[in-house]
Amino acid sequence: MTEKTKQKGSFLKQAAILAFAGILVRFLGFVYRVPMTNMLGDVGNGIYGAGYNIYMFLLILSSAGLPAAISKLVSERLALHQYRNAHRVFQVSLLISTTLGTIFAILLALTARKMAILVSSPDSYYAILTLCPTLVIVAVMSVYRGYFQGMHTMVPTAISQIVEQIFNAFFSVYLAYVFLGLYVPMGQTKNLPLGAAGGTMGTGIGAAAGLVVVWISYLLIRPDLLRRAERCKQSHEESKKQLAKKIMQTALPIIAGTAVFSITNLIDMGMVTKILQDIGFSDMEATALYGQLNGKYVTLTTLPVSISTAIATAVLPSIAASNRMGEKKEVKRKMNLTMRISMIISVPASVGIAVLGPQILEMLFPSAKEGGMLLVVGGVSIIFLALCQTATGVLQGLGHIKVPVVGALLGAVTKVILNAVLISIPALNVLGAVLSTTGCYLVASIFDVCMLSRITGVKFDWKRVLLKPVAGAVVMGAAALGIYHGLHHFIPYNIVCTLTAIVVAMGVYAVVMLWIGGIQEEDLQAMPMGRKLVRICKKVRLL
């Protein structure tokens, strides 16, 4: 086996590991969000979402760019056998991240009430408070994950993500249930603000469990890392000050690009409820509609994108190393493969969620099933968000970390303008926010992909990247609708019909894509359990 073949296999394997973890983590996320949504309802979901979005914004400012920055810098130094410099990147990053996480945690605790009022959700005060310690925990954990990813091993990150979500799922549901019954106001049956705070408290407990996993993983290999660093004979020693500067120079543009999209979520929070109230909705109705938007539409549409994000995370250090070594052909191959896998997963998810949106919500949230039209209208946003995330990962790996920031800004401006225009139309109301989100990701993805193609000179094979997945997804969508309505005529149980339609539609999509050449052996290898899938397809002569 040649060195390039080994690298190719490693790249595919690491992408598959993170993608599999992404699928499992999102599945576990659904497992706990279903009972939580049914307990809290749309109003409680609105309170929970308001607090969580504020936390996510400050989390991004404190540590979101660090895993990608650390991954890139460590991978580049390991490619040049600079083991001591690579370990110093980790040490300096840990100090920076812990400091920033602590500062933002204190800032959030001191301004929690004002933040809640600022986003038109004063009831989210307790949810915001419970998330303060989580900022420090996640900041530290992000450094360990970035270091492992830079060493081209995604296993500790994947395991920690799964453990984190298991603890998060259990404690979020349990604490939400317990807190809903505490200090219930007169005339009400639940204390929704405290219930939402119980849900957010589970996030911190899950993060702590994930941190323990990566910390133990690091302790197991630390002696070997230190020995390798001591024996390393490198020509250039980087000081901690130099590395701190490089880390921040790499991380800040990534943080800026991610923060722009997070800011749009905060703007959404303020604009949606305010505009809805201006056009005649009560405070409670506006909060409930925002709960549908954040707790259902956002939750469901970001599920498939998490897989694209995992692939982008896995490809970043690999592309960074190939680019540093001057392997232009390998960089182009990884770019095309990454974009294809992203669309093979995201396009059918977009169509499936759009055609079965109301049925999926009724299946998952029988006690709070409203909001299906949001998925029907906004399912297409999955494609553009996946394109944007994937292109961002590749651009970061190539060192063009400022380009996605511009794309994000263009998308944010588009969203704010469309929000103001569309939500104020009574017939659209909250659907306007969904349409503006689609417009935001459309603009950002077009800019990022065009810039990526221009910078690298790579012309993507759009027939394989997009057209064939769309063709397969159209057939799949028609099959899903036909199966659901045909089966529902004889078996009037939504959950049975929906699950059957989804499973059969997935099979139809796979067969169509293999038949038209939309999925090839290399693509399957990059997916979770890729080797087994290849063997099965060859046995039935689909490859």
Coordinates of C-alpha atoms in Angstrom, one line a residue, residues 11-486:
F11 CA -8.9 10.7 5.5
L12 CA -12.0 8.7 4.6
K13 CA -11.9 6.8 7.9
Q14 CA -11.6 9.9 10.0
A15 CA -14.4 11.6 8.1
A16 CA -16.6 8.5 8.5
I17 CA -15.9 8.4 12.3
L18 CA -17.0 12.0 12.8
A19 CA -20.0 11.6 10.5
F20 CA -21.1 8.5 12.4
A21 CA -20.7 10.3 15.7
G22 CA -22.6 13.2 14.2
I23 CA -25.5 11.0 13.2
L24 CA -25.6 9.3 16.6
V25 CA -25.3 12.6 18.6
R26 CA -28.2 14.1 16.6
F27 CA -30.3 11.0 17.1
L28 CA -29.7 11.2 20.8
G29 CA -30.5 14.9 20.6
F30 CA -33.9 14.1 19.1
V31 CA -34.5 11.4 21.8
Y32 CA -34.4 14.0 24.5
R33 CA -35.8 17.0 22.6
V34 CA -39.0 15.0 21.9
P35 CA -40.1 14.6 25.6
M36 CA -38.7 18.1 26.4
T37 CA -40.8 19.7 23.7
N38 CA -43.9 17.8 24.7
M39 CA -43.3 18.9 28.3
L40 CA -42.4 22.5 27.7
G41 CA -44.7 23.2 24.7
D42 CA -44.0 25.9 22.1
V43 CA -43.9 28.7 24.7
G44 CA -41.4 26.8 26.9
N45 CA -39.4 26.0 23.8
G46 CA -39.3 29.7 23.0
I47 CA -37.9 30.5 26.5
Y48 CA -35.4 27.7 26.2
G49 CA -34.3 28.8 22.7
A50 CA -33.8 32.4 23.8
G51 CA -31.5 31.4 26.6
Y52 CA -29.6 28.9 24.6
N53 CA -29.0 31.2 21.6
I54 CA -27.5 33.8 23.9
Y55 CA -25.2 31.2 25.4
M56 CA -24.2 29.9 21.9
F57 CA -23.3 33.5 20.8
L58 CA -20.9 33.9 23.8
L59 CA -19.6 30.4 23.3
I60 CA -18.7 31.2 19.8
L61 CA -16.9 34.4 20.9
S62 CA -14.9 32.5 23.6
S63 CA -14.0 29.2 21.9
A64 CA -15.8 28.3 18.7
G65 CA -12.9 29.1 16.4
L66 CA -10.3 27.3 18.5
P67 CA -10.8 23.6 17.5
A68 CA -10.5 24.5 13.8
A69 CA -7.5 26.8 14.4
I70 CA -5.7 24.3 16.7
S71 CA -6.5 21.4 14.3
K72 CA -5.0 23.3 11.3
L73 CA -1.9 24.6 13.2
V74 CA -1.1 21.2 14.8
S75 CA -1.6 19.3 11.5
E76 CA 0.7 21.6 9.6
R77 CA 3.5 21.2 12.2
L78 CA 3.1 17.5 12.4
A79 CA 3.4 17.3 8.6
L80 CA 6.8 18.9 9.0
H81 CA 7.7 16.7 12.0
Q82 CA 7.8 19.7 14.3
Y83 CA 6.4 17.7 17.3
R84 CA 7.5 20.2 20.0
N85 CA 5.9 23.1 18.3
A86 CA 2.7 21.1 17.7
H87 CA 2.5 20.3 21.5
R88 CA 3.1 23.9 22.3
V89 CA 0.2 24.9 20.2
F90 CA -2.0 22.8 22.5
Q91 CA -0.5 24.2 25.7
V92 CA -0.9 27.9 24.6
S93 CA -4.4 27.2 23.3
L94 CA -5.4 25.7 26.6
L95 CA -4.4 28.9 28.5
I96 CA -6.1 31.2 25.9
S97 CA -9.4 29.2 25.9
T98 CA -9.6 28.8 29.7
T99 CA -9.1 32.6 30.1
L100 CA -11.6 33.6 27.5
G101 CA -14.2 31.0 28.7
T102 CA -13.9 32.3 32.3
I103 CA -14.2 36.0 31.2
F104 CA -17.3 35.4 29.1
A105 CA -18.9 33.2 31.9
I106 CA -18.5 36.0 34.4
L107 CA -19.8 38.5 31.8
L108 CA -22.9 36.4 31.1
A109 CA -23.7 35.9 34.8
L110 CA -23.5 39.7 35.4
T111 CA -25.6 40.7 32.4
A112 CA -28.1 37.7 32.3
R113 CA -31.2 39.7 33.2
K114 CA -30.3 42.5 30.7
M115 CA -29.6 40.0 28.0
A116 CA -33.0 38.3 28.5
I117 CA -34.8 41.7 28.3
L118 CA -32.7 42.7 25.2
V119 CA -33.9 39.6 23.2
S120 CA -37.5 40.2 24.3
S121 CA -37.6 37.1 26.5
P122 CA -37.3 38.1 30.2
D123 CA -38.4 34.6 31.3
S124 CA -35.2 33.2 29.9
Y125 CA -33.1 34.7 32.7
Y126 CA -32.8 31.5 34.7
A127 CA -31.9 29.5 31.6
I128 CA -29.1 31.9 30.8
L129 CA -27.8 31.7 34.4
T130 CA -27.5 27.9 34.4
L131 CA -25.4 28.0 31.2
C132 CA -22.7 30.3 32.6
P133 CA -20.4 27.5 33.9
T134 CA -20.8 25.6 30.6
L135 CA -18.9 28.3 28.8
V136 CA -15.7 27.4 30.7
I137 CA -16.2 23.7 30.4
V138 CA -16.8 23.8 26.6
A139 CA -13.9 26.2 26.1
V140 CA -11.5 23.8 27.7
M141 CA -13.0 20.8 25.9
S142 CA -12.7 22.4 22.5
V143 CA -8.9 22.6 22.9
Y144 CA -8.5 18.9 23.5
R145 CA -10.8 18.1 20.6
G146 CA -8.9 20.4 18.3
Y147 CA -5.6 18.9 19.3
F148 CA -6.8 15.3 18.6
Q149 CA -8.2 16.4 15.3
G150 CA -4.9 18.0 14.3
M151 CA -3.3 14.6 15.0
H152 CA -5.8 13.1 12.5
T153 CA -7.5 11.0 15.1
M154 CA -11.2 11.7 15.5
V155 CA -12.0 8.9 17.9
P156 CA -11.6 10.8 21.2
T157 CA -13.7 13.7 19.8
A158 CA -16.4 11.2 18.5
I159 CA -16.6 9.3 21.8
S160 CA -16.7 12.5 23.9
Q161 CA -19.5 13.9 21.7
I162 CA -21.5 10.8 22.2
V163 CA -20.9 10.7 26.0
E164 CA -21.7 14.4 26.2
Q165 CA -25.0 13.9 24.4
I166 CA -26.0 10.9 26.5
F167 CA -25.5 12.8 29.8
N168 CA -27.1 15.9 28.2
A169 CA -30.2 13.9 27.1
F170 CA -30.8 12.3 30.5
F171 CA -30.3 15.3 32.7
S172 CA -32.0 17.8 30.4
V173 CA -35.2 15.8 30.5
Y174 CA -35.0 14.9 34.1
L175 CA -34.2 18.3 35.4
A176 CA -36.8 20.0 33.1
Y177 CA -39.4 17.6 34.5
V178 CA -38.3 18.3 38.1
F179 CA -38.1 22.1 37.7
L180 CA -41.4 22.4 35.9
G181 CA -43.1 21.5 39.2
L182 CA -41.2 23.9 41.4
Y183 CA -42.8 27.2 42.6
V184 CA -45.6 27.0 40.1
P185 CA -47.3 30.4 39.8
M186 CA -51.0 30.8 40.8
G187 CA -53.4 29.7 38.1
Q188 CA -50.8 27.8 36.1
T189 CA -49.9 24.1 36.0
K190 CA -46.2 24.5 35.2
N191 CA -43.3 26.8 35.9
L192 CA -42.0 27.2 32.3
P193 CA -39.0 29.5 33.0
L194 CA -37.6 27.1 35.6
G195 CA -38.4 24.1 33.3
A196 CA -36.4 25.7 30.5
A197 CA -33.6 26.3 33.0
G198 CA -33.6 22.6 34.0
G199 CA -33.2 21.7 30.3
T200 CA -30.2 24.1 29.9
M201 CA -28.6 22.8 33.1
G202 CA -28.4 19.4 31.4
T203 CA -26.2 21.0 28.7
G204 CA -23.6 21.8 31.3
I205 CA -23.6 18.3 32.8
G206 CA -23.2 16.8 29.4
A207 CA -20.3 19.1 28.6
A208 CA -18.6 18.1 31.8
A209 CA -18.9 14.4 31.0
G210 CA -17.5 15.1 27.5
L211 CA -14.5 17.0 29.0
V212 CA -13.7 14.0 31.2
V213 CA -13.5 11.7 28.2
V214 CA -11.1 13.9 26.2
W215 CA -9.0 14.7 29.3
I216 CA -8.5 11.0 30.1
S217 CA -7.8 10.3 26.4
Y218 CA -5.0 12.9 26.5
L219 CA -3.6 11.6 29.8
L220 CA -3.2 8.1 28.2
I221 CA -1.0 9.4 25.4
R222 CA 0.7 12.3 27.1
P223 CA 3.9 10.4 28.1
D224 CA 4.4 9.4 24.4
L225 CA 3.7 13.0 23.2
L226 CA 6.2 14.4 25.6
R227 CA 8.9 11.9 24.7
R228 CA 8.4 12.6 21.0
A229 CA 8.6 16.3 21.6
E230 CA 11.8 15.9 23.6
R231 CA 13.5 13.8 21.0
C232 CA 12.4 16.1 18.2
K233 CA 15.2 17.8 16.3
Q234 CA 13.4 20.8 14.6
S235 CA 15.2 23.7 13.0
H236 CA 12.8 26.3 14.2
E237 CA 11.5 26.8 17.8
E238 CA 8.3 28.8 18.1
S239 CA 7.9 30.8 21.3
K240 CA 4.6 30.7 23.2
K241 CA 4.1 34.4 22.3
Q242 CA 4.5 33.6 18.5
L243 CA 2.1 30.7 18.8
A244 CA -0.5 32.7 20.7
K245 CA -0.4 35.3 18.0
K246 CA -0.8 32.7 15.2
I247 CA -3.6 30.9 17.1
M248 CA -5.6 34.1 17.5
Q249 CA -4.9 35.2 13.9
T250 CA -6.2 31.8 12.7
A251 CA -9.1 31.6 15.2
L252 CA -10.5 35.2 15.1
P253 CA -11.7 35.1 11.4
I254 CA -13.3 31.7 12.1
I255 CA -15.0 33.1 15.2
A256 CA -16.1 36.1 13.3
G257 CA -17.7 34.1 10.5
T258 CA -19.5 31.8 12.9
A259 CA -20.5 34.7 15.2
V260 CA -22.2 36.5 12.3
F261 CA -24.6 33.6 11.8
S262 CA -25.1 33.4 15.6
I263 CA -25.9 37.1 15.7
T264 CA -28.6 36.5 13.1
N265 CA -30.2 34.0 15.4
L266 CA -30.2 36.7 18.2
I267 CA -31.6 39.2 15.7
D268 CA -34.2 36.6 14.7
M269 CA -35.2 36.3 18.3
G270 CA -35.8 40.0 18.7
M271 CA -37.2 40.7 15.3
V272 CA -39.6 37.7 15.1
T273 CA -41.3 38.3 18.4
K274 CA -41.4 42.1 18.0
I275 CA -42.7 42.1 14.4
L276 CA -45.3 39.4 15.2
Q277 CA -46.5 41.5 18.1
D278 CA -46.6 44.6 15.9
I279 CA -48.9 42.8 13.4
G280 CA -51.4 41.7 16.0
F281 CA -50.1 38.6 17.8
S282 CA -50.1 38.5 21.6
D283 CA -46.9 38.0 23.6
M284 CA -47.7 34.4 24.3
E285 CA -48.6 33.7 20.6
A286 CA -45.4 35.4 19.4
T287 CA -43.3 33.3 21.9
A288 CA -45.0 30.1 20.8
L289 CA -44.3 30.8 17.1
Y290 CA -40.7 31.5 17.9
G291 CA -40.7 28.2 19.8
Q292 CA -41.9 26.4 16.7
L293 CA -39.2 28.2 14.6
N294 CA -36.3 27.5 17.0
G295 CA -37.4 24.2 18.7
K296 CA -38.7 22.4 15.6
Y297 CA -37.6 24.0 12.3
V298 CA -34.0 24.7 13.4
T299 CA -33.7 21.4 15.3
L300 CA -34.8 19.3 12.4
T301 CA -33.1 21.1 9.5
T302 CA -29.7 21.2 11.3
L303 CA -29.7 17.4 11.8
P304 CA -28.4 16.4 8.3
V305 CA -26.1 19.5 8.3
S306 CA -24.3 18.1 11.3
I307 CA -23.0 15.3 9.1
S308 CA -21.7 17.8 6.6
T309 CA -20.1 19.7 9.4
A310 CA -18.5 16.6 10.7
I311 CA -17.0 15.9 7.2
A312 CA -15.8 19.5 7.0
T313 CA -14.2 19.2 10.4
A314 CA -12.4 16.0 9.4
V315 CA -11.2 17.4 6.0
L316 CA -9.8 20.6 7.5
P317 CA -6.5 19.1 9.0
S318 CA -6.2 16.7 6.1
I319 CA -6.4 19.5 3.5
A320 CA -4.2 21.8 5.6
A321 CA -1.5 19.1 5.7
S322 CA -1.7 18.3 1.9
N323 CA -1.7 22.0 1.1
R324 CA 1.4 22.6 3.3
M325 CA 3.2 19.7 1.6
G326 CA 2.3 21.2 -1.9
E327 CA 0.1 18.2 -2.9
K328 CA -2.2 20.1 -5.3
K329 CA -3.8 17.1 -6.9
E330 CA -4.6 15.6 -3.5
V331 CA -6.1 18.9 -2.3
K332 CA -8.4 19.0 -5.4
R333 CA -9.4 15.4 -4.9
K334 CA -10.3 15.9 -1.3
M335 CA -12.3 19.1 -2.2
N336 CA -14.5 17.3 -4.8
L337 CA -15.0 14.3 -2.6
T338 CA -16.0 16.4 0.4
M339 CA -18.5 18.4 -1.6
R340 CA -20.0 15.3 -3.2
I341 CA -20.5 13.5 0.2
S342 CA -22.0 16.7 1.7
M343 CA -24.6 16.9 -1.1
I344 CA -25.3 13.2 -1.3
I345 CA -26.5 13.4 2.3
S346 CA -28.0 16.9 2.4
V347 CA -30.1 17.0 -0.8
P348 CA -32.3 14.0 0.1
A349 CA -32.7 15.2 3.7
S350 CA -33.9 18.5 2.4
V351 CA -36.5 16.9 0.1
G352 CA -37.6 14.3 2.7
I353 CA -38.1 17.0 5.4
A354 CA -40.0 19.2 3.0
V355 CA -42.4 16.5 1.7
L356 CA -43.1 14.9 5.1
G357 CA -42.7 17.9 7.4
P358 CA -46.1 17.9 9.1
Q359 CA -46.1 14.1 9.4
I360 CA -42.7 14.1 11.1
L361 CA -43.7 16.8 13.6
E362 CA -46.9 14.9 14.5
M363 CA -44.8 11.7 15.0
L364 CA -42.2 13.4 17.1
F365 CA -44.3 15.9 19.0
P366 CA -47.8 14.6 19.4
S367 CA -48.5 17.0 22.2
A368 CA -47.2 20.0 20.2
K369 CA -47.4 19.1 16.5
E370 CA -47.9 22.6 15.1
G371 CA -45.3 24.1 12.7
G372 CA -45.2 21.6 9.9
M373 CA -45.4 24.3 7.2
L374 CA -42.1 25.7 8.4
L375 CA -40.4 22.5 7.3
V376 CA -42.3 22.3 4.0
V377 CA -41.2 25.9 3.1
G378 CA -37.7 25.8 4.7
G379 CA -36.5 22.3 3.9
V380 CA -34.4 23.6 1.0
S381 CA -32.3 25.7 3.4
I382 CA -30.5 22.4 4.4
I383 CA -28.8 22.3 0.9
F384 CA -27.5 25.8 1.1
L385 CA -26.4 25.6 4.7
A386 CA -24.5 22.3 4.0
L387 CA -22.8 23.9 1.0
C388 CA -21.8 26.9 3.1
Q389 CA -20.5 24.7 6.0
T390 CA -18.5 22.4 3.7
A391 CA -17.0 25.3 1.6
T392 CA -16.1 27.0 4.9
G393 CA -14.2 23.9 6.1
V394 CA -12.2 23.6 2.9
L395 CA -11.4 27.3 2.8
Q396 CA -10.2 27.2 6.4
G397 CA -8.0 24.1 5.6
L398 CA -6.5 26.0 2.7
G399 CA -5.7 29.0 5.0
H400 CA -8.3 31.4 3.4
I401 CA -10.1 31.9 6.7
K402 CA -11.3 35.4 6.1
V403 CA -13.4 34.5 3.0
P404 CA -16.2 32.8 4.9
V405 CA -16.5 35.8 7.1
V406 CA -17.4 38.0 4.1
G407 CA -19.9 35.3 3.0
A408 CA -21.4 35.2 6.5
L409 CA -21.8 39.0 6.6
L410 CA -23.5 39.0 3.2
G411 CA -25.8 36.3 4.4
A412 CA -26.6 38.2 7.6
V413 CA -27.4 41.4 5.8
T414 CA -29.7 39.5 3.5
K415 CA -31.5 37.8 6.5
V416 CA -32.1 41.1 8.4
I417 CA -33.6 42.8 5.3
L418 CA -35.8 39.8 4.4
N419 CA -36.9 39.4 8.0
A420 CA -38.1 43.0 8.1
V421 CA -40.0 42.7 4.9
L422 CA -41.4 39.1 5.0
I423 CA -42.3 38.6 8.7
S424 CA -44.4 41.8 8.6
I425 CA -46.7 40.3 6.0
P426 CA -49.6 38.8 8.1
A427 CA -50.2 35.9 5.7
L428 CA -46.5 34.8 6.1
N429 CA -45.7 35.9 9.7
V430 CA -43.2 33.4 11.1
L431 CA -42.8 31.8 7.7
G432 CA -41.0 35.0 6.7
A433 CA -38.2 34.1 9.1
V434 CA -37.8 30.7 7.4
L435 CA -37.7 32.2 4.0
S436 CA -35.1 34.8 5.2
T437 CA -33.0 32.0 6.6
T438 CA -33.0 30.2 3.2
G439 CA -32.0 33.5 1.5
C440 CA -29.2 34.0 4.1
Y441 CA -27.6 30.6 3.4
L442 CA -28.2 30.9 -0.3
V443 CA -26.2 34.1 -0.6
A444 CA -23.5 32.9 1.8
S445 CA -23.1 29.5 0.0
I446 CA -22.9 31.0 -3.5
F447 CA -20.3 33.4 -2.4
D448 CA -18.2 30.8 -0.5
V449 CA -18.3 28.2 -3.3
C450 CA -17.5 30.7 -6.0
M451 CA -14.6 32.1 -4.1
L452 CA -13.3 28.6 -3.3
S453 CA -13.4 27.7 -7.0
R454 CA -11.7 31.0 -7.9
I455 CA -9.0 30.6 -5.3
T456 CA -8.1 27.0 -6.1
G457 CA -8.9 26.9 -9.8
V458 CA -11.0 23.8 -9.2
K459 CA -14.1 23.4 -11.3
F460 CA -16.5 21.3 -9.4
D461 CA -18.3 18.5 -11.2
W462 CA -21.8 19.9 -10.5
K463 CA -23.4 17.0 -12.4
R464 CA -22.2 14.6 -9.8
V465 CA -22.1 17.0 -6.9
L466 CA -25.6 18.5 -7.2
L467 CA -27.7 17.4 -10.2
K468 CA -27.6 13.7 -9.6
P469 CA -28.5 14.0 -5.9
V470 CA -31.4 16.3 -6.9
A471 CA -32.6 13.7 -9.5
G472 CA -32.4 10.9 -6.9
A473 CA -34.1 13.0 -4.2
V474 CA -37.0 14.0 -6.5
V475 CA -37.7 10.3 -7.2
M476 CA -37.3 9.6 -3.4
G477 CA -39.7 12.4 -2.5
A478 CA -42.4 11.2 -4.8
A479 CA -42.0 7.7 -3.4
A480 CA -42.2 9.0 0.2
L481 CA -45.4 10.9 -0.5
G482 CA -47.0 8.0 -2.4
I483 CA -46.1 5.4 0.2
Y484 CA -47.3 7.6 3.1
H485 CA -50.7 8.5 1.6
G486 CA -51.2 5.0 0.1

